[in-house]
Coordinates of N, CA and C and ligand atoms in Angstrom, one line a residue:
M763 N 56.8 73.6 91.5 CA 57.0 74.9 90.9 C 56.0 75.0 89.7
P764 N 55.1 76.0 89.8 CA 54.2 76.1 88.6 C 54.9 76.4 87.4
W765 N 54.4 75.9 86.3 CA 55.0 76.2 85.0 C 54.0 76.5 84.0
P766 N 54.1 77.5 83.1 CA 55.2 78.4 83.0 C 55.3 79.3 84.2
P767 N 56.5 80.0 84.3 CA 56.7 80.9 85.5 C 55.6 82.0 85.5
N768 N 55.3 82.5 86.7 CA 54.3 83.5 87.0 C 52.9 83.1 86.7
R769 N 52.7 81.8 86.7 CA 51.3 81.4 86.5 C 51.0 80.3 87.5
V770 N 49.8 80.2 87.8 CA 49.3 79.1 88.7 C 48.5 78.1 87.9
L771 N 48.9 76.8 87.9 CA 48.2 75.8 87.2 C 46.9 75.5 88.0
Y772 N 45.8 76.0 87.5 CA 44.5 75.8 88.3 C 43.4 76.4 87.5
P773 N 42.4 75.6 87.1 CA 42.2 74.2 87.4 C 43.1 73.4 86.4
E774 N 42.9 72.0 86.5 CA 43.7 71.1 85.7 C 43.7 71.5 84.2
G775 N 44.8 71.7 83.6 CA 44.9 72.0 82.2 C 44.7 73.5 81.9
G776 N 44.4 74.3 82.9 CA 44.2 75.8 82.6 C 45.2 76.6 83.5
Y777 N 45.6 77.7 82.9 CA 46.6 78.5 83.7 C 45.9 79.8 84.0
Y778 N 46.2 80.3 85.2 CA 45.8 81.7 85.6 C 47.0 82.5 85.6
R779 N 47.0 83.6 84.9 CA 48.2 84.4 84.8 C 48.2 85.3 86.1
L780 N 49.3 85.2 86.9 CA 49.5 86.0 88.1 C 49.7 87.5 87.7
D781 N 50.3 87.7 86.5 CA 50.5 89.0 86.0 C 49.4 89.6 85.2
G782 N 48.2 88.8 85.2 CA 47.1 89.3 84.4 C 46.3 90.3 85.2
E783 N 45.0 90.3 84.9 CA 44.1 91.3 85.6 C 43.9 90.9 87.1
H784 N 44.0 92.0 87.9 CA 43.9 91.8 89.3 C 42.7 92.5 89.9
V785 N 42.2 92.0 91.0 CA 41.1 92.7 91.6 C 41.6 93.4 92.9
K786 N 41.2 94.7 93.1 CA 41.6 95.3 94.3 C 40.6 95.0 95.3
T787 N 41.0 94.4 96.4 CA 40.0 94.0 97.5 C 40.4 94.8 98.7
D788 N 39.5 95.7 99.1 CA 39.7 96.5 100.4 C 39.0 95.7 101.5
V789 N 39.9 95.2 102.4 CA 39.3 94.3 103.5 C 39.5 95.1 104.8
G790 N 38.4 95.0 105.6 CA 38.4 95.7 106.9 C 37.7 97.0 106.9
D791 N 37.8 97.7 108.0 CA 37.1 99.0 108.1 C 38.0 100.0 108.7
G792 N 37.7 101.3 108.4 CA 38.5 102.4 109.0 C 40.0 102.3 108.7
S793 N 40.8 102.6 109.7 CA 42.2 102.7 109.5 C 42.8 101.3 109.4
D794 N 42.0 100.3 109.7 CA 42.6 98.9 109.6 C 42.4 98.4 108.2
T795 N 41.8 99.1 107.3 CA 41.5 98.6 105.9 C 42.8 98.2 105.2
T796 N 42.9 97.1 104.6 CA 44.1 96.6 103.9 C 43.7 96.3 102.5
L797 N 44.5 96.7 101.6 CA 44.3 96.4 100.2 C 45.0 95.2 99.7
F798 N 44.2 94.2 99.2 CA 44.8 92.9 98.7 C 44.6 93.0 97.1
M799 N 45.7 92.6 96.4 CA 45.6 92.5 95.0 C 45.6 91.0 94.7
V800 N 44.5 90.5 94.1 CA 44.3 89.1 93.9 C 44.0 88.9 92.4
P801 N 44.6 87.9 91.8 CA 44.3 87.6 90.4 C 42.8 87.4 90.2
D802 N 42.3 88.1 89.3 CA 40.8 88.1 89.0 C 40.3 86.6 88.8
A803 N 40.9 85.9 87.9 CA 40.4 84.5 87.6 C 40.5 83.6 88.8
L804 N 41.5 83.8 89.6 CA 41.7 82.9 90.8 C 40.6 83.2 91.8
I805 N 40.4 84.4 92.1 CA 39.4 84.7 93.2 C 38.0 84.5 92.8
R806 N 37.7 84.8 91.5 CA 36.3 84.6 91.0 C 35.9 83.1 90.9
E807 N 36.9 82.3 90.7 CA 36.7 80.8 90.7 C 36.2 80.4 92.1
H808 N 36.6 81.1 93.1 CA 36.4 80.6 94.5 C 35.3 81.3 95.2
S809 N 35.5 82.6 95.4 CA 34.5 83.4 96.2 C 33.3 83.8 95.5
K810 N 32.2 83.3 95.8 CA 30.9 83.7 95.2 C 30.6 85.1 95.5
V811 N 31.0 85.6 96.7 CA 30.7 87.0 97.0 C 31.4 87.9 96.1
I812 N 32.7 87.7 95.9 CA 33.5 88.6 95.1 C 33.1 88.4 93.6
D813 N 32.9 87.2 93.2 CA 32.4 87.0 91.8 C 31.1 87.8 91.5
S814 N 30.2 87.7 92.5 CA 28.9 88.4 92.3 C 29.1 89.9 92.3
A815 N 30.0 90.4 93.2 CA 30.3 91.9 93.2 C 30.9 92.3 91.9
L816 N 31.9 91.5 91.4 CA 32.6 91.9 90.1 C 31.7 91.9 88.9
S817 N 30.7 91.0 89.0 CA 29.8 90.9 87.8 C 29.0 92.1 87.6
K818 N 28.9 92.9 88.7 CA 28.1 94.2 88.6 C 29.0 95.4 88.2
V819 N 30.3 95.2 88.1 CA 31.2 96.3 87.7 C 31.1 96.5 86.2
S820 N 30.8 97.7 85.8 CA 30.7 97.9 84.3 C 32.1 97.9 83.7
P821 N 32.2 97.4 82.5 CA 33.5 97.3 81.8 C 34.1 98.7 81.7
G822 N 35.4 98.8 81.9 CA 36.2 100.0 81.8 C 36.3 100.7 83.2
T823 N 35.5 100.3 84.2 CA 35.6 100.9 85.5 C 36.6 100.1 86.4
E824 N 37.0 100.7 87.5 CA 38.0 100.0 88.4 C 37.4 98.7 89.0
R825 N 38.2 97.7 88.9 CA 37.7 96.4 89.5 C 38.1 96.4 91.0
R826 N 37.2 96.9 91.8 CA 37.5 97.0 93.2 C 36.3 96.5 94.0
V827 N 36.6 95.7 95.1 CA 35.6 95.2 95.9 C 35.9 95.6 97.4
R828 N 34.8 95.9 98.1 CA 35.1 96.2 99.6 C 34.4 95.1 100.4
L829 N 35.2 94.7 101.4 CA 34.7 93.7 102.4 C 34.9 94.3 103.8
P830 N 34.1 95.2 104.2 CA 34.4 95.9 105.5 C 34.2 95.0 106.7
N831 N 33.4 94.0 106.6 CA 33.1 93.2 107.8 C 34.1 92.0 108.0
I832 N 35.2 92.0 107.2 CA 36.2 90.9 107.3 C 37.5 91.5 107.9
N833 N 38.1 90.8 108.8 CA 39.3 91.2 109.4 C 40.5 90.9 108.4
P834 N 41.3 91.9 108.1 CA 42.4 91.7 107.1 C 43.3 90.5 107.4
A835 N 43.6 90.3 108.7 CA 44.5 89.2 109.1 C 43.9 87.9 108.7
H836 N 42.6 87.8 108.9 CA 41.9 86.5 108.5 C 41.9 86.4 107.0
F837 N 41.6 87.5 106.3 CA 41.6 87.4 104.9 C 43.0 87.0 104.3
N838 N 44.0 87.4 105.0 CA 45.4 87.0 104.6 C 45.5 85.5 104.6
W839 N 45.0 84.8 105.6 CA 45.0 83.3 105.6 C 44.3 82.8 104.4
Y840 N 43.2 83.4 104.0 CA 42.4 83.0 102.9 C 43.3 83.1 101.6
V841 N 43.9 84.3 101.5 CA 44.7 84.5 100.3 C 45.9 83.6 100.2
E842 N 46.5 83.3 101.3 CA 47.6 82.3 101.4 C 47.1 80.9 100.8
W843 N 45.9 80.6 101.2 CA 45.3 79.4 100.8 C 45.0 79.4 99.3
L844 N 44.5 80.5 98.8 CA 44.2 80.7 97.4 C 45.4 80.4 96.5
F845 N 46.6 80.9 97.0 CA 47.8 80.8 96.2 C 48.4 79.4 96.3
S846 N 48.4 78.9 97.6 CA 49.1 77.6 97.8 C 48.2 76.4 97.7
G847 N 46.9 76.5 97.9 CA 46.0 75.4 97.8 C 46.1 74.5 99.1
R848 N 46.9 75.0 100.1 CA 47.1 74.2 101.2 C 46.8 75.0 102.5
L849 N 46.0 74.5 103.3 CA 45.7 75.2 104.6 C 46.7 74.7 105.7
W850 N 47.5 75.7 106.2 CA 48.5 75.3 107.2 C 47.8 75.4 108.5
I851 N 47.4 74.3 109.1 CA 46.7 74.3 110.3 C 47.6 74.4 111.5
F852 N 48.8 73.9 111.4 CA 49.7 74.0 112.6 C 50.5 75.3 112.7
V853 N 50.6 75.8 113.9 CA 51.3 77.1 114.0 C 52.8 76.7 114.0
Q854 N 53.6 77.7 113.6 CA 55.1 77.5 113.5 C 55.7 77.2 114.8
N855 N 56.7 76.4 114.8 CA 57.4 76.0 116.1 C 56.5 75.5 117.2
R856 N 55.5 74.8 116.8 CA 54.5 74.4 117.8 C 55.1 73.4 118.8
V857 N 54.6 73.4 120.0 CA 55.0 72.4 121.0 C 54.3 71.1 120.7
P858 N 55.0 70.0 120.5 CA 54.4 68.8 120.2 C 53.4 68.4 121.2
H859 N 52.4 67.6 120.8 CA 51.3 67.1 121.7 C 51.9 66.4 122.9
N860 N 51.4 66.7 124.1 CA 51.8 66.0 125.3 C 53.1 66.6 125.9
W861 N 53.7 67.6 125.2 CA 54.8 68.3 125.8 C 54.3 69.4 126.6
E862 N 55.1 69.9 127.5 CA 54.6 71.0 128.4 C 54.2 72.2 127.6
G863 N 53.0 72.7 127.8 CA 52.5 73.9 127.1 C 51.8 73.6 125.8
H864 N 51.6 72.3 125.4 CA 51.1 72.0 124.1 C 49.7 72.6 123.9
E865 N 48.9 72.8 125.1 CA 47.5 73.2 124.9 C 47.5 74.6 124.3
V866 N 48.5 75.4 124.6 CA 48.4 76.8 124.1 C 48.4 76.8 122.5
A867 N 49.4 76.0 122.0 CA 49.5 75.9 120.5 C 48.2 75.3 119.9
E868 N 47.7 74.3 120.6 CA 46.5 73.6 120.0 C 45.3 74.5 120.1
S869 N 45.2 75.3 121.2 CA 44.0 76.2 121.3 C 44.1 77.3 120.2
E870 N 45.4 77.8 120.0 CA 45.5 78.9 119.0 C 45.2 78.3 117.6
E871 N 45.6 77.1 117.3 CA 45.3 76.5 116.0 C 43.8 76.3 115.8
F872 N 43.2 75.9 116.9 CA 41.7 75.7 116.9 C 40.9 77.0 116.6
E873 N 41.3 78.0 117.4 CA 40.7 79.3 117.2 C 40.8 79.9 115.8
R874 N 42.0 79.7 115.2 CA 42.2 80.1 113.8 C 41.3 79.3 112.9
W875 N 41.2 78.0 113.1 CA 40.4 77.2 112.3 C 38.9 77.7 112.4
L876 N 38.4 78.0 113.6 CA 37.1 78.5 113.7 C 36.9 79.8 112.9
L877 N 37.9 80.7 113.0 CA 37.8 82.0 112.3 C 37.8 81.8 110.8
C878 N 38.6 80.8 110.3 CA 38.6 80.5 108.9 C 37.2 79.9 108.4
L879 N 36.6 79.1 109.3 CA 35.3 78.5 108.9 C 34.3 79.6 108.8
R880 N 34.4 80.6 109.7 CA 33.4 81.8 109.6 C 33.7 82.5 108.3
L881 N 35.0 82.7 108.0 CA 35.4 83.4 106.7 C 34.9 82.6 105.5
S882 N 35.0 81.3 105.5 CA 34.5 80.5 104.3 C 33.0 80.8 104.1
S883 N 32.3 81.1 105.1 CA 30.9 81.4 104.9 C 30.7 82.9 104.5
A884 N 31.6 83.8 105.0 CA 31.5 85.2 104.6 C 31.8 85.4 103.1
V885 N 32.8 84.7 102.6 CA 33.2 84.9 101.2 C 32.5 83.9 100.3
K886 N 31.8 83.0 100.9 CA 31.1 81.9 100.2 C 32.0 81.1 99.3
D887 N 32.9 80.4 99.9 CA 33.9 79.5 99.2 C 33.8 78.1 99.8
S888 N 33.2 77.2 99.0 CA 33.0 75.8 99.5 C 34.3 75.0 99.4
D889 N 35.2 75.4 98.5 CA 36.5 74.7 98.4 C 37.3 75.0 99.6
F890 N 37.3 76.3 100.1 CA 38.0 76.6 101.3 C 37.5 75.8 102.5
R891 N 36.2 75.6 102.5 CA 35.6 74.8 103.6 C 36.1 73.4 103.5
D892 N 36.2 72.8 102.3 CA 36.7 71.5 102.1 C 38.2 71.4 102.6
A893 N 38.9 72.4 102.3 CA 40.3 72.5 102.8 C 40.3 72.5 104.3
L894 N 39.3 73.2 104.9 CA 39.3 73.3 106.4 C 38.9 71.9 107.0
V895 N 38.2 71.1 106.2 CA 37.9 69.7 106.7 C 39.2 69.0 106.8
D896 N 40.0 69.1 105.7 CA 41.3 68.4 105.7 C 42.2 68.9 106.9
G897 N 42.2 70.2 107.1 CA 43.1 70.7 108.1 C 42.6 70.2 109.5
F898 N 41.3 70.2 109.7 CA 40.8 69.7 110.9 C 41.1 68.2 111.2
I899 N 41.1 67.4 110.2 CA 41.4 66.0 110.3 C 42.9 65.8 110.7
E900 N 43.7 66.7 110.0 CA 45.1 66.7 110.3 C 45.4 67.1 111.8
W901 N 44.6 68.1 112.2 CA 44.8 68.6 113.6 C 44.3 67.6 114.6
I902 N 43.2 67.0 114.4 CA 42.6 66.1 115.4 C 43.4 64.8 115.5
S903 N 44.2 64.5 114.5 CA 45.0 63.2 114.6 C 46.1 63.5 115.6
Q904 N 46.5 64.7 115.8 CA 47.5 65.0 116.8 C 46.9 65.0 118.2
L905 N 45.7 65.4 118.4 CA 45.1 65.5 119.7 C 44.6 64.2 120.2
D906 N 44.1 63.3 119.3 CA 43.6 62.0 119.7 C 42.5 62.2 120.8
R907 N 42.8 61.6 121.9 CA 41.8 61.5 123.0 C 41.7 62.9 123.8
D908 N 42.5 63.8 123.5 CA 42.4 65.1 124.2 C 41.4 66.0 123.5
Y909 N 40.8 65.4 122.4 CA 39.7 66.1 121.7 C 38.4 65.8 122.6
G910 N 38.2 66.6 123.6 CA 37.1 66.3 124.5 C 35.8 67.1 124.2
W911 N 35.0 67.2 125.2 CA 33.7 67.8 125.2 C 33.7 69.3 124.6
E912 N 34.7 70.1 125.2 CA 34.7 71.5 124.9 C 34.9 71.7 123.4
Y913 N 36.0 71.1 122.9 CA 36.3 71.2 121.4 C 35.1 70.7 120.6
G914 N 34.6 69.5 121.0 CA 33.5 68.9 120.2 C 32.3 69.8 120.1
V915 N 31.9 70.4 121.2 CA 30.7 71.3 121.2 C 31.0 72.6 120.4
K916 N 32.2 73.1 120.5 CA 32.5 74.3 119.7 C 32.4 74.0 118.2
V917 N 33.0 72.9 117.8 CA 32.9 72.5 116.4 C 31.5 72.3 115.9
A918 N 30.7 71.7 116.8 CA 29.3 71.5 116.4 C 28.6 72.8 116.2
W919 N 28.8 73.7 117.1 CA 28.1 75.0 116.9 C 28.6 75.8 115.7
A920 N 29.9 75.7 115.5 CA 30.5 76.4 114.3 C 30.0 75.8 113.0
V921 N 30.0 74.5 112.9 CA 29.4 73.9 111.7 C 28.0 74.3 111.5
D922 N 27.2 74.3 112.6 CA 25.8 74.7 112.6 C 25.7 76.1 112.0
A923 N 26.6 77.0 112.4 CA 26.4 78.4 112.0 C 27.0 78.7 110.6
Y924 N 28.1 78.0 110.2 CA 28.8 78.4 109.0 C 28.8 77.4 107.9
A925 N 28.3 76.2 108.1 CA 28.5 75.2 107.0 C 27.1 74.8 106.4
G926 N 26.0 75.2 106.9 CA 24.8 74.9 106.3 C 24.3 73.5 106.6
S927 N 22.9 73.3 106.5 CA 22.3 72.0 107.0 C 22.6 70.8 106.1
E928 N 23.0 71.1 104.9 CA 23.3 70.0 103.9 C 24.7 69.6 104.0
S929 N 25.5 70.3 104.7 CA 27.0 70.0 104.7 C 27.4 68.7 105.3
P930 N 28.3 68.0 104.6 CA 28.8 66.7 105.2 C 29.7 67.0 106.4
M931 N 30.0 68.3 106.7 CA 30.8 68.6 107.9 C 30.1 68.2 109.2
R932 N 28.7 68.1 109.1 CA 28.0 67.7 110.2 C 28.4 66.3 110.6
E933 N 28.6 65.4 109.6 CA 29.0 64.1 109.8 C 30.4 64.0 110.4
L934 N 31.3 65.0 110.0 CA 32.6 65.0 110.5 C 32.6 65.4 112.0
A935 N 31.8 66.4 112.3 CA 31.7 66.9 113.7 C 31.3 65.7 114.6
A936 N 30.3 64.9 114.1 CA 29.8 63.8 114.9 C 30.9 62.7 115.0
D937 N 31.5 62.4 113.9 CA 32.6 61.3 113.9 C 33.7 61.7 114.8
A938 N 34.1 63.0 114.8 CA 35.3 63.4 115.6 C 34.9 63.2 117.1
A939 N 33.7 63.5 117.5 CA 33.3 63.3 118.9 C 33.2 61.8 119.2
F940 N 32.6 61.1 118.3 CA 32.4 59.7 118.6 C 33.7 58.9 118.7
R941 N 34.7 59.3 117.9 CA 36.0 58.6 117.9 C 36.8 59.0 119.1
N942 N 36.7 60.2 119.7 CA 37.6 60.7 120.6 C 37.1 61.0 122.0
W943 N 35.8 61.1 122.1 CA 35.2 61.4 123.5 C 35.3 60.2 124.4
D944 N 35.3 60.6 125.7 CA 35.2 59.5 126.7 C 33.8 59.4 127.3
T945 N 33.6 58.5 128.2 CA 32.3 58.3 128.7 C 31.6 59.5 129.3
S946 N 32.4 60.3 130.1 CA 31.8 61.5 130.7 C 31.3 62.5 129.7
D947 N 32.0 62.5 128.6 CA 31.5 63.5 127.5 C 30.2 63.0 126.9
F948 N 30.0 61.7 126.7 CA 28.8 61.2 126.2 C 27.6 61.4 127.2
T949 N 28.0 61.3 128.5 CA 27.0 61.5 129.6 C 26.5 62.9 129.5
K950 N 27.4 63.9 129.3 CA 27.1 65.3 129.2 C 26.1 65.5 128.0
L951 N 26.4 64.8 127.0 CA 25.6 65.0 125.7 C 24.2 64.6 126.0
T952 N 23.9 63.6 126.7 CA 22.5 63.2 127.0 C 21.9 64.0 128.1
E953 N 22.7 64.5 129.0 CA 22.1 65.2 130.2 C 22.0 66.7 130.0
T954 N 22.7 67.3 129.0 CA 22.6 68.7 128.8 C 21.9 69.0 127.5
R955 N 21.5 70.2 127.3 CA 21.0 70.6 126.0 C 22.0 71.6 125.3
A956 N 23.3 71.3 125.5 CA 24.3 72.3 125.1 C 24.7 72.2 123.7
T957 N 24.2 71.2 122.9 CA 24.7 71.1 121.5 C 23.5 71.2 120.6
P958 N 23.8 71.5 119.3 CA 22.7 71.5 118.3 C 22.0 70.1 118.3
L959 N 20.7 70.1 118.1 CA 20.0 68.8 118.1 C 20.5 67.8 117.1
W960 N 20.8 68.2 115.9 CA 21.3 67.3 114.8 C 22.6 66.6 115.3
F961 N 23.4 67.3 116.0 CA 24.7 66.8 116.5 C 24.5 65.7 117.5
C962 N 23.6 66.0 118.5 CA 23.3 65.0 119.5 C 22.7 63.8 118.9
G963 N 21.8 63.9 117.9 CA 21.2 62.8 117.3 C 22.2 61.9 116.5
L964 N 23.1 62.6 115.8 CA 24.2 61.8 115.0 C 25.1 61.1 115.9
V965 N 25.6 61.7 117.0 CA 26.6 61.0 117.8 C 25.9 59.9 118.5
L966 N 24.7 60.1 119.0 CA 24.0 59.0 119.7 C 23.7 57.8 118.8
A967 N 23.4 58.1 117.5 CA 23.1 57.1 116.5 C 24.4 56.2 116.3
K968 N 25.5 56.9 116.3 CA 26.8 56.2 116.1 C 27.1 55.3 117.3
A969 N 26.8 55.8 118.5 CA 27.1 55.1 119.7 C 26.2 53.9 119.8
T970 N 24.9 54.0 119.4 CA 24.0 52.9 119.4 C 24.4 51.9 118.4
A971 N 24.7 52.3 117.2 CA 25.1 51.3 116.2 C 26.4 50.5 116.7
A972 N 27.3 51.2 117.3 CA 28.5 50.5 117.8 C 28.2 49.5 118.8
R973 N 27.3 49.8 119.7 CA 26.8 48.9 120.8 C 26.2 47.7 120.2
H974 N 25.3 48.0 119.2 CA 24.6 46.9 118.5 C 25.5 45.8 117.9
F975 N 26.6 46.3 117.4 CA 27.5 45.3 116.8 C 28.6 44.8 117.8
G976 N 28.4 45.1 119.1 CA 29.3 44.6 120.1 C 30.7 45.2 120.0
N977 N 30.8 46.4 119.4 CA 32.1 47.1 119.2 C 32.4 48.0 120.4
D978 N 33.3 47.5 121.2 CA 33.7 48.4 122.4 C 34.6 49.5 121.9
R979 N 34.0 50.7 121.9 CA 34.7 51.8 121.3 C 36.0 52.2 122.0
T980 N 35.9 52.0 123.4 CA 37.1 52.4 124.2 C 38.3 51.5 124.0
K981 N 38.0 50.2 123.6 CA 39.1 49.3 123.5 C 39.6 49.2 122.0
H982 N 38.7 49.5 121.1 CA 39.1 49.5 119.7 C 38.8 50.8 119.0
P983 N 39.5 51.9 119.4 CA 39.2 53.1 118.7 C 39.4 53.1 117.2
L984 N 38.5 53.7 116.5 CA 38.7 53.7 115.0 C 39.9 54.5 114.7
P985 N 40.7 54.1 113.7 CA 41.9 54.9 113.3 C 41.4 56.2 112.7
P986 N 42.3 57.3 112.9 CA 42.0 58.5 112.3 C 41.8 58.4 110.8
K987 N 41.0 59.3 110.2 CA 40.8 59.3 108.8 C 42.1 59.6 108.1
E988 N 42.4 58.9 107.0 CA 43.5 59.3 106.1 C 43.1 60.6 105.4
I989 N 44.1 61.5 105.3 CA 43.7 62.8 104.7 C 43.4 62.6 103.2
T990 N 43.9 61.6 102.6 CA 43.6 61.4 101.2 C 42.1 60.8 100.9
T991 N 41.5 60.4 102.0 CA 40.2 59.8 101.8 C 39.1 60.6 102.5
T992 N 39.2 61.9 102.5 CA 38.3 62.7 103.2 C 37.2 63.3 102.4
C993 N 37.0 62.8 101.1 CA 36.0 63.4 100.3 C 34.6 63.2 100.8
E994 N 34.4 62.2 101.7 CA 33.1 62.0 102.2 C 32.6 63.1 103.1
Y995 N 33.6 63.9 103.6 CA 33.2 65.1 104.4 C 33.3 66.4 103.6
H996 N 33.6 66.3 102.3 CA 33.7 67.5 101.4 C 32.4 67.8 100.8
E997 N 32.2 69.1 100.4 CA 31.0 69.6 99.8 C 31.0 69.5 98.3
H998 N 32.1 69.3 97.7 CA 32.2 69.5 96.2 C 31.1 68.7 95.4
D999 N 30.8 67.5 95.9 CA 29.8 66.7 95.1 C 28.4 67.4 95.2
N1000 N 28.1 68.1 96.3 CA 26.9 68.8 96.4 C 26.8 70.0 95.4
H1001 N 28.0 70.5 95.1 CA 28.0 71.6 94.1 C 28.4 71.2 92.7
G1002 N 28.5 69.9 92.5 CA 28.9 69.4 91.1 C 30.3 69.8 90.7
K1003 N 31.2 69.9 91.7 CA 32.6 70.3 91.4 C 33.6 69.2 91.7
I1004 N 34.7 69.3 91.1 CA 35.8 68.3 91.4 C 36.5 68.8 92.6
C1005 N 37.0 67.8 93.4 CA 37.7 68.1 94.7 C 38.8 69.1 94.4
Y1006 N 38.9 70.1 95.3 CA 40.0 71.1 95.2 C 41.4 70.5 95.1
K1007 N 41.6 69.4 95.7 CA 42.9 68.7 95.7 C 43.3 68.2 94.4
K1008 N 42.3 67.8 93.6 CA 42.5 67.2 92.3 C 42.7 68.3 91.2
R1009 N 42.4 69.5 91.6 CA 42.5 70.6 90.6 C 43.8 71.4 90.9
R1010 N 44.6 70.9 91.8 CA 45.9 71.7 92.1 C 47.1 70.9 91.6
P1011 N 48.2 71.7 91.4 CA 49.4 71.0 90.9 C 50.3 70.3 91.9
F1012 N 49.7 69.8 93.0 CA 50.5 69.1 93.9 C 49.7 68.0 94.5
Ligands
ZN265 ZN1 37.2 66.0 98.1

């Protein structure tokens, strides 16, 4: 429970007043447009797009931003994350992995994750992207070996499009494939040109290194990453920022 009431402790040692100045954010286009009221300090700390738009608003005029190209339902996930600091990757009442119908929940979760990654690029929020890294690691630890070719290639293309060439998410995409793919997936990687070049290069380099050290990947799968040790896949160091998890009150 944040203390004092009506405030969010964020960043460490500083309070944002939830009853302070708010930004009116019109999200979507036409009749679908939805108005979000978001605390000024909270959203400007995160979204470079909104921060830049607000810096052009002259004092005394309405603090209002329009984001016509963003789906309000997707922006709602972002606002939930802004307030909670936690990305809820799993859908409610999901069918556990390996139970009948589990693929439906997993595919829904994955599609939402892809949409959030696109949104992180649209609002320019690298903390949100770091939270998506943690959500992905949480999600993939449920799938284990069912994270096959199709998922791996979609992740590689999404990272290629929305995370930038310097992003450590590239390493995450390659590690996820290397840890969970089976032999037929690796064969497809070398025989098709269906993935970004950097992805193919990273995965093959990992496979070569494992062979070099006599490490039989199929018999000794590497354990999934602990969610507390995921900073190697986060971008905050690139931006000179502290990890979003360390700036939150939980
Ligand atoms: Zn971190």
